[in-house]
């Protein structure tokens, strides 16, 4: 048995840049500079945890009540959703559609392990829902990335062991979660290098699905 487990933002589509823009915008209103380097720490992290990190960056973690923080998070999400308005099938990252089709031809189940509550909406806009047997509901999890829970759950949902799956990630928190449950990690590296990945590529165009399966199989039996 085999299976593929995908992060969404920055792996399937380049929504990571919209998250960054939306956080930067909120940061500006709060007087906190969210730059590209700091944004790396927000990748893979839930909406509320990201907000907490931004407030801590500006030493403002004790200035807002939970109610106010929920309002700020909702404000960021509204801005983000506005940026997503034009999102469509053309916004799939290079090679993703071909890779999903190749997985489907080989009857290899695919799942989404994303911290994003917007994942179902985004997959619908990209018109790739049919390629995924399961989408983990991040609201059902006790712990976010880098904890491996989301990847273990995704593997369960497609009926395989975590060690049988190959996980795809663009964020260090995600790679750490994948490796913490013994899963094979493919890093989609665009900006910062990812530590601990088994293979790293710039895009799905650089991946040959059969070679990848062979490498993972050899690693598993070595
Ligand atoms: C992750 C992104 O996939 O989802 C984070 O890498 C984002 O940047 C998180 O904050 C939560 O997303 P959302 O869509 O629920 O706000
Ligand atoms: Mg990501």
PDB file of C-alpha atoms and ligand atoms in Angstrom:
ATOM      1  CA  UNK A   1       0.000   0.000   0.000  1.00  0.00           C
ATOM      2  CA  UNK A   2       1.043   3.536  -0.744  1.00  0.00           C
ATOM      3  CA  UNK A   3      -0.481   6.977  -0.466  1.00  0.00           C
ATOM      4  CA  UNK A   4       0.308  10.626  -1.059  1.00  0.00           C
ATOM      5  CA  UNK A   5      -0.366  13.301   1.542  1.00  0.00           C
ATOM      6  CA  UNK A   6      -0.244  16.914   0.444  1.00  0.00           C
ATOM      7  CA  UNK A   7      -0.044  20.190   2.232  1.00  0.00           C
ATOM      8  CA  UNK A   8      -2.121  22.771   0.351  1.00  0.00           C
ATOM      9  CA  UNK A   9      -0.799  26.346   0.607  1.00  0.00           C
ATOM     10  CA  UNK A  10       2.488  26.573  -1.288  1.00  0.00           C
ATOM     11  CA  UNK A  11       2.311  22.959  -2.494  1.00  0.00           C
ATOM     12  CA  UNK A  12      -0.853  22.596  -4.570  1.00  0.00           C
ATOM     13  CA  UNK A  13      -1.242  26.313  -5.258  1.00  0.00           C
ATOM     14  CA  UNK A  14       0.633  29.488  -4.418  1.00  0.00           C
ATOM     15  CA  UNK A  15      -1.788  30.780  -1.789  1.00  0.00           C
ATOM     16  CA  UNK A  16       1.155  31.103   0.643  1.00  0.00           C
ATOM     17  CA  UNK A  17       1.848  34.524  -0.909  1.00  0.00           C
ATOM     18  CA  UNK A  18      -1.744  35.639  -0.203  1.00  0.00           C
ATOM     19  CA  UNK A  19      -1.516  34.509   3.429  1.00  0.00           C
ATOM     20  CA  UNK A  20       1.654  36.573   3.692  1.00  0.00           C
ATOM     21  CA  UNK A  21       0.051  39.626   2.108  1.00  0.00           C
ATOM     22  CA  UNK A  22      -2.975  39.362   4.401  1.00  0.00           C
ATOM     23  CA  UNK A  23      -0.853  39.013   7.566  1.00  0.00           C
ATOM     24  CA  UNK A  24       1.391  41.895   6.481  1.00  0.00           C
ATOM     25  CA  UNK A  25      -1.684  44.036   5.979  1.00  0.00           C
ATOM     26  CA  UNK A  26      -3.065  43.186   9.415  1.00  0.00           C
ATOM     27  CA  UNK A  27       0.387  43.698  10.948  1.00  0.00           C
ATOM     28  CA  UNK A  28       0.570  47.209   9.478  1.00  0.00           C
ATOM     29  CA  UNK A  29      -2.735  48.124  11.130  1.00  0.00           C
ATOM     30  CA  UNK A  30      -1.403  46.880  14.451  1.00  0.00           C
ATOM     31  CA  UNK A  31       1.967  48.610  14.040  1.00  0.00           C
ATOM     32  CA  UNK A  32       3.851  45.313  13.657  1.00  0.00           C
ATOM     33  CA  UNK A  33       6.147  44.652  10.690  1.00  0.00           C
ATOM     34  CA  UNK A  34       5.618  41.175   9.260  1.00  0.00           C
ATOM     35  CA  UNK A  35       8.507  40.710   6.825  1.00  0.00           C
ATOM     36  CA  UNK A  36       9.255  37.828   4.499  1.00  0.00           C
ATOM     37  CA  UNK A  37      11.732  36.201   6.873  1.00  0.00           C
ATOM     38  CA  UNK A  38       9.309  36.249   9.804  1.00  0.00           C
ATOM     39  CA  UNK A  39       6.556  34.975   7.525  1.00  0.00           C
ATOM     40  CA  UNK A  40       8.513  31.715   7.089  1.00  0.00           C
ATOM     41  CA  UNK A  41       7.633  30.947  10.708  1.00  0.00           C
ATOM     42  CA  UNK A  42       3.940  31.318   9.957  1.00  0.00           C
ATOM     43  CA  UNK A  43       3.862  28.754   7.155  1.00  0.00           C
ATOM     44  CA  UNK A  44       1.900  25.665   8.144  1.00  0.00           C
ATOM     45  CA  UNK A  45       0.717  27.307  11.369  1.00  0.00           C
ATOM     46  CA  UNK A  46      -2.994  27.772  12.137  1.00  0.00           C
ATOM     47  CA  UNK A  47      -4.724  31.135  11.827  1.00  0.00           C
ATOM     48  CA  UNK A  48      -4.969  31.824  15.573  1.00  0.00           C
ATOM     49  CA  UNK A  49      -1.441  30.569  16.308  1.00  0.00           C
ATOM     50  CA  UNK A  50      -0.111  32.777  13.504  1.00  0.00           C
ATOM     51  CA  UNK A  51      -1.862  35.783  15.040  1.00  0.00           C
ATOM     52  CA  UNK A  52      -0.388  34.938  18.454  1.00  0.00           C
ATOM     53  CA  UNK A  53       3.101  34.817  16.917  1.00  0.00           C
ATOM     54  CA  UNK A  54       2.600  38.182  15.207  1.00  0.00           C
ATOM     55  CA  UNK A  55       1.330  39.815  18.414  1.00  0.00           C
ATOM     56  CA  UNK A  56       4.308  38.352  20.322  1.00  0.00           C
ATOM     57  CA  UNK A  57       6.630  39.783  17.649  1.00  0.00           C
ATOM     58  CA  UNK A  58       5.243  43.247  18.418  1.00  0.00           C
ATOM     59  CA  UNK A  59       5.225  42.619  22.204  1.00  0.00           C
ATOM     60  CA  UNK A  60       1.462  43.021  22.106  1.00  0.00           C
ATOM     61  CA  UNK A  61       0.452  39.514  23.207  1.00  0.00           C
ATOM     62  CA  UNK A  62      -1.348  40.796  26.314  1.00  0.00           C
ATOM     63  CA  UNK A  63      -3.118  43.724  24.654  1.00  0.00           C
ATOM     64  CA  UNK A  64      -6.075  41.870  23.174  1.00  0.00           C
ATOM     65  CA  UNK A  65      -8.857  39.730  24.636  1.00  0.00           C
ATOM     66  CA  UNK A  66      -9.740  36.410  23.020  1.00  0.00           C
ATOM     67  CA  UNK A  67     -12.796  38.076  21.505  1.00  0.00           C
ATOM     68  CA  UNK A  68     -10.664  40.826  19.969  1.00  0.00           C
ATOM     69  CA  UNK A  69      -8.150  38.282  18.662  1.00  0.00           C
ATOM     70  CA  UNK A  70     -10.946  36.347  16.988  1.00  0.00           C
ATOM     71  CA  UNK A  71     -12.052  39.577  15.334  1.00  0.00           C
ATOM     72  CA  UNK A  72      -8.501  40.276  14.113  1.00  0.00           C
ATOM     73  CA  UNK A  73      -8.215  36.730  12.743  1.00  0.00           C
ATOM     74  CA  UNK A  74     -11.572  37.137  10.988  1.00  0.00           C
ATOM     75  CA  UNK A  75     -10.361  40.433   9.514  1.00  0.00           C
ATOM     76  CA  UNK A  76      -7.232  38.746   8.157  1.00  0.00           C
ATOM     77  CA  UNK A  77      -9.342  35.953   6.700  1.00  0.00           C
ATOM     78  CA  UNK A  78     -11.725  38.385   4.987  1.00  0.00           C
ATOM     79  CA  UNK A  79      -8.744  40.130   3.373  1.00  0.00           C
ATOM     80  CA  UNK A  80      -7.300  36.745   2.376  1.00  0.00           C
ATOM     81  CA  UNK A  81     -10.604  35.543   0.869  1.00  0.00           C
ATOM     82  CA  UNK A  82     -10.763  38.718  -1.163  1.00  0.00           C
ATOM     83  CA  UNK A  83      -7.330  37.917  -2.624  1.00  0.00           C
ATOM     84  CA  UNK A  84      -8.618  34.441  -3.520  1.00  0.00           C
ATOM     85  CA  UNK A  85     -11.527  35.756  -5.547  1.00  0.00           C
ATOM     86  CA  UNK A  86      -9.944  35.152  -8.934  1.00  0.00           C
ATOM     87  CA  UNK A  87      -8.433  31.770  -8.009  1.00  0.00           C
ATOM     88  CA  UNK A  88      -9.109  29.061 -10.574  1.00  0.00           C
ATOM     89  CA  UNK A  89      -7.709  25.877 -12.187  1.00  0.00           C
ATOM     90  CA  UNK A  90      -4.916  27.875 -13.858  1.00  0.00           C
ATOM     91  CA  UNK A  91      -3.527  28.609 -10.406  1.00  0.00           C
ATOM     92  CA  UNK A  92      -2.475  25.026  -9.738  1.00  0.00           C
ATOM     93  CA  UNK A  93       1.305  25.002  -9.339  1.00  0.00           C
ATOM     94  CA  UNK A  94       3.262  23.551 -12.271  1.00  0.00           C
ATOM     95  CA  UNK A  95       3.070  19.802 -12.604  1.00  0.00           C
ATOM     96  CA  UNK A  96       0.500  19.306  -9.828  1.00  0.00           C
ATOM     97  CA  UNK A  97      -2.396  18.330 -12.097  1.00  0.00           C
ATOM     98  CA  UNK A  98      -0.219  15.866 -14.027  1.00  0.00           C
ATOM     99  CA  UNK A  99       1.070  14.360 -10.786  1.00  0.00           C
ATOM    100  CA  UNK A 100      -2.461  13.923  -9.387  1.00  0.00           C
ATOM    101  CA  UNK A 101      -3.585  12.318 -12.643  1.00  0.00           C
ATOM    102  CA  UNK A 102      -0.612   9.941 -12.564  1.00  0.00           C
ATOM    103  CA  UNK A 103      -1.474   8.984  -8.970  1.00  0.00           C
ATOM    104  CA  UNK A 104      -5.075   8.350  -9.937  1.00  0.00           C
ATOM    105  CA  UNK A 105      -4.012   6.154 -12.894  1.00  0.00           C
ATOM    106  CA  UNK A 106      -1.937   4.057 -10.468  1.00  0.00           C
ATOM    107  CA  UNK A 107      -4.780   3.883  -7.897  1.00  0.00           C
ATOM    108  CA  UNK A 108      -2.653   5.620  -5.283  1.00  0.00           C
ATOM    109  CA  UNK A 109      -4.922   7.430  -2.809  1.00  0.00           C
ATOM    110  CA  UNK A 110      -4.260  11.118  -2.101  1.00  0.00           C
ATOM    111  CA  UNK A 111      -5.187  13.196   0.939  1.00  0.00           C
ATOM    112  CA  UNK A 112      -4.863  16.818   2.041  1.00  0.00           C
ATOM    113  CA  UNK A 113      -3.190  17.607   5.367  1.00  0.00           C
ATOM    114  CA  UNK A 114      -3.481  21.384   5.623  1.00  0.00           C
ATOM    115  CA  UNK A 115      -3.918  23.655   8.623  1.00  0.00           C
ATOM    116  CA  UNK A 116      -6.209  25.793   6.475  1.00  0.00           C
ATOM    117  CA  UNK A 117      -9.924  25.926   7.192  1.00  0.00           C
ATOM    118  CA  UNK A 118     -10.265  27.286   3.663  1.00  0.00           C
ATOM    119  CA  UNK A 119      -8.891  24.095   2.077  1.00  0.00           C
ATOM    120  CA  UNK A 120     -12.250  22.708   0.802  1.00  0.00           C
ATOM    121  CA  UNK A 121     -13.092  26.068  -0.814  1.00  0.00           C
ATOM    122  CA  UNK A 122      -9.666  26.351  -2.462  1.00  0.00           C
ATOM    123  CA  UNK A 123      -9.742  22.783  -3.806  1.00  0.00           C
ATOM    124  CA  UNK A 124     -13.170  23.484  -5.254  1.00  0.00           C
ATOM    125  CA  UNK A 125     -11.953  26.667  -6.942  1.00  0.00           C
ATOM    126  CA  UNK A 126      -8.964  24.773  -8.374  1.00  0.00           C
ATOM    127  CA  UNK A 127     -11.347  22.028  -9.530  1.00  0.00           C
ATOM    128  CA  UNK A 128      -9.238  19.199  -8.070  1.00  0.00           C
ATOM    129  CA  UNK A 129     -11.605  17.880  -5.382  1.00  0.00           C
ATOM    130  CA  UNK A 130     -12.086  14.608  -7.234  1.00  0.00           C
ATOM    131  CA  UNK A 131      -8.416  13.697  -6.898  1.00  0.00           C
ATOM    132  CA  UNK A 132      -8.536  13.572  -3.101  1.00  0.00           C
ATOM    133  CA  UNK A 133     -10.042  10.756  -1.086  1.00  0.00           C
ATOM    134  CA  UNK A 134      -9.767  12.718   2.135  1.00  0.00           C
ATOM    135  CA  UNK A 135      -9.255  16.213   3.520  1.00  0.00           C
ATOM    136  CA  UNK A 136      -8.293  16.343   7.183  1.00  0.00           C
ATOM    137  CA  UNK A 137     -10.494  18.791   9.105  1.00  0.00           C
ATOM    138  CA  UNK A 138      -7.954  20.889  11.031  1.00  0.00           C
ATOM    139  CA  UNK A 139     -10.648  21.804  13.578  1.00  0.00           C
ATOM    140  CA  UNK A 140     -10.752  18.134  14.632  1.00  0.00           C
ATOM    141  CA  UNK A 141      -7.102  18.062  15.692  1.00  0.00           C
ATOM    142  CA  UNK A 142      -5.655  18.529  19.166  1.00  0.00           C
ATOM    143  CA  UNK A 143      -2.309  19.798  17.892  1.00  0.00           C
ATOM    144  CA  UNK A 144      -1.127  21.669  14.819  1.00  0.00           C
ATOM    145  CA  UNK A 145       2.065  21.237  12.799  1.00  0.00           C
ATOM    146  CA  UNK A 146       4.895  20.541  13.673  1.00  0.00           C
ATOM    147  CA  UNK A 147       3.006  17.859  15.640  1.00  0.00           C
ATOM    148  CA  UNK A 148       2.524  14.845  13.342  1.00  0.00           C
ATOM    149  CA  UNK A 149      -1.187  14.363  14.224  1.00  0.00           C
ATOM    150  CA  UNK A 150      -2.494  15.834  10.948  1.00  0.00           C
ATOM    151  CA  UNK A 151      -0.307  13.517   8.843  1.00  0.00           C
ATOM    152  CA  UNK A 152      -1.174  10.444  10.924  1.00  0.00           C
ATOM    153  CA  UNK A 153      -4.881  11.307  10.549  1.00  0.00           C
ATOM    154  CA  UNK A 154      -4.535  11.789   6.784  1.00  0.00           C
ATOM    155  CA  UNK A 155      -2.885   8.368   6.452  1.00  0.00           C
ATOM    156  CA  UNK A 156      -5.669   6.779   8.528  1.00  0.00           C
ATOM    157  CA  UNK A 157      -8.322   8.397   6.345  1.00  0.00           C
ATOM    158  CA  UNK A 158      -6.860   6.780   3.232  1.00  0.00           C
ATOM    159  CA  UNK A 159      -6.352   3.458   5.016  1.00  0.00           C
ATOM    160  CA  UNK A 160      -2.560   3.286   5.194  1.00  0.00           C
ATOM    161  CA  UNK A 161       0.190   3.543   7.810  1.00  0.00           C
ATOM    162  CA  UNK A 162       2.047   6.845   8.072  1.00  0.00           C
ATOM    163  CA  UNK A 163       5.260   5.016   7.146  1.00  0.00           C
ATOM    164  CA  UNK A 164       3.683   3.919   3.860  1.00  0.00           C
ATOM    165  CA  UNK A 165       2.886   7.468   2.793  1.00  0.00           C
ATOM    166  CA  UNK A 166       4.839  10.153   0.998  1.00  0.00           C
ATOM    167  CA  UNK A 167       4.209  13.664   2.307  1.00  0.00           C
ATOM    168  CA  UNK A 168       4.666  16.897   0.335  1.00  0.00           C
ATOM    169  CA  UNK A 169       5.430  20.132   2.172  1.00  0.00           C
ATOM    170  CA  UNK A 170       6.750  23.641   1.612  1.00  0.00           C
ATOM    171  CA  UNK A 171       7.043  24.560   5.306  1.00  0.00           C
ATOM    172  CA  UNK A 172       9.554  23.511   7.945  1.00  0.00           C
ATOM    173  CA  UNK A 173       6.771  22.911  10.500  1.00  0.00           C
ATOM    174  CA  UNK A 174       5.151  20.508   8.039  1.00  0.00           C
ATOM    175  CA  UNK A 175       8.373  18.679   7.211  1.00  0.00           C
ATOM    176  CA  UNK A 176       9.012  18.236  10.938  1.00  0.00           C
ATOM    177  CA  UNK A 177       5.511  16.754  11.350  1.00  0.00           C
ATOM    178  CA  UNK A 178       6.001  14.378   8.416  1.00  0.00           C
ATOM    179  CA  UNK A 179       9.336  13.147   9.714  1.00  0.00           C
ATOM    180  CA  UNK A 180       8.030  12.805  13.284  1.00  0.00           C
ATOM    181  CA  UNK A 181       5.689  10.012  12.150  1.00  0.00           C
ATOM    182  CA  UNK A 182       8.230   8.206   9.984  1.00  0.00           C
ATOM    183  CA  UNK A 183       6.769   9.375   6.705  1.00  0.00           C
ATOM    184  CA  UNK A 184       8.887  10.014   3.591  1.00  0.00           C
ATOM    185  CA  UNK A 185       9.139  13.787   3.041  1.00  0.00           C
ATOM    186  CA  UNK A 186       9.294  15.610  -0.273  1.00  0.00           C
ATOM    187  CA  UNK A 187      10.137  19.269   0.163  1.00  0.00           C
ATOM    188  CA  UNK A 188       8.783  21.802  -2.303  1.00  0.00           C
ATOM    189  CA  UNK A 189      11.527  24.358  -1.881  1.00  0.00           C
ATOM    190  CA  UNK A 190      10.957  27.763  -3.351  1.00  0.00           C
ATOM    191  CA  UNK A 191      12.395  30.187  -0.817  1.00  0.00           C
ATOM    192  CA  UNK A 192      14.150  28.819   2.252  1.00  0.00           C
ATOM    193  CA  UNK A 193      15.870  25.394   2.317  1.00  0.00           C
ATOM    194  CA  UNK A 194      13.920  22.760   4.258  1.00  0.00           C
ATOM    195  CA  UNK A 195      15.813  20.746   6.851  1.00  0.00           C
ATOM    196  CA  UNK A 196      15.300  16.978   7.109  1.00  0.00           C
ATOM    197  CA  UNK A 197      13.519  16.276   3.811  1.00  0.00           C
ATOM    198  CA  UNK A 198      14.210  13.009   1.985  1.00  0.00           C
ATOM    199  CA  UNK A 199      14.001  14.694  -1.406  1.00  0.00           C
ATOM    200  CA  UNK A 200      13.704  18.306  -2.381  1.00  0.00           C
ATOM    201  CA  UNK A 201      12.389  19.774  -5.633  1.00  0.00           C
ATOM    202  CA  UNK A 202      11.384  23.183  -6.906  1.00  0.00           C
ATOM    203  CA  UNK A 203       8.154  21.936  -8.381  1.00  0.00           C
ATOM    204  CA  UNK A 204       6.166  18.810  -9.242  1.00  0.00           C
ATOM    205  CA  UNK A 205       7.588  19.087 -12.768  1.00  0.00           C
ATOM    206  CA  UNK A 206      10.863  17.815 -11.299  1.00  0.00           C
ATOM    207  CA  UNK A 207       9.239  14.647  -9.938  1.00  0.00           C
ATOM    208  CA  UNK A 208       8.881  11.358 -11.777  1.00  0.00           C
ATOM    209  CA  UNK A 209       6.150   9.511  -9.885  1.00  0.00           C
ATOM    210  CA  UNK A 210       7.524   6.015 -10.550  1.00  0.00           C
ATOM    211  CA  UNK A 211      11.071   6.958  -9.582  1.00  0.00           C
ATOM    212  CA  UNK A 212       9.754   8.618  -6.429  1.00  0.00           C
ATOM    213  CA  UNK A 213       7.856   5.468  -5.449  1.00  0.00           C
ATOM    214  CA  UNK A 214      10.965   3.407  -6.061  1.00  0.00           C
ATOM    215  CA  UNK A 215      13.142   5.671  -3.911  1.00  0.00           C
ATOM    216  CA  UNK A 216      10.579   5.551  -1.106  1.00  0.00           C
ATOM    217  CA  UNK A 217      10.317   1.742  -1.404  1.00  0.00           C
ATOM    218  CA  UNK A 218      14.095   1.325  -1.229  1.00  0.00           C
ATOM    219  CA  UNK A 219      14.313   3.648   1.765  1.00  0.00           C
ATOM    220  CA  UNK A 220      11.564   1.697   3.490  1.00  0.00           C
ATOM    221  CA  UNK A 221      13.187  -1.708   2.999  1.00  0.00           C
ATOM    222  CA  UNK A 222      16.787  -0.542   3.532  1.00  0.00           C
TER     223      UNK A 222
HETATM  224  C1  LIG B   1      -1.576  26.879   6.374  1.00  0.00           C
HETATM  225  C2  LIG B   1      -0.790  28.071   5.902  1.00  0.00           C
HETATM  226  O1  LIG B   1      -1.686  25.962   5.329  1.00  0.00           O
HETATM  227  O2  LIG B   1      -2.887  27.261   6.794  1.00  0.00           O
HETATM  228  C3  LIG B   1      -0.795  29.159   6.964  1.00  0.00           C
HETATM  229  O3  LIG B   1       0.527  27.679   5.618  1.00  0.00           O
HETATM  230  C4  LIG B   1      -2.220  29.501   7.354  1.00  0.00           C
HETATM  231  O4  LIG B   1      -0.148  30.295   6.443  1.00  0.00           O
HETATM  232  C5  LIG B   1      -2.926  28.229   7.834  1.00  0.00           C
HETATM  233  O5  LIG B   1      -2.240  30.470   8.397  1.00  0.00           O
HETATM  234  C6  LIG B   1      -4.375  28.469   8.234  1.00  0.00           C
HETATM  235  O6  LIG B   1      -5.103  28.840   7.109  1.00  0.00           O
HETATM  236  P1  LIG B   1      -6.563  29.465   7.117  1.00  0.00           P
HETATM  237  O7  LIG B   1      -6.940  29.454   5.655  1.00  0.00           O
HETATM  238  O8  LIG B   1      -7.422  28.528   7.933  1.00  0.00           O
HETATM  239  O9  LIG B   1      -6.474  30.812   7.706  1.00  0.00           O
HETATM  240 MG1  LIG B   2       2.274  25.135   3.004  1.00  0.00          MG
END
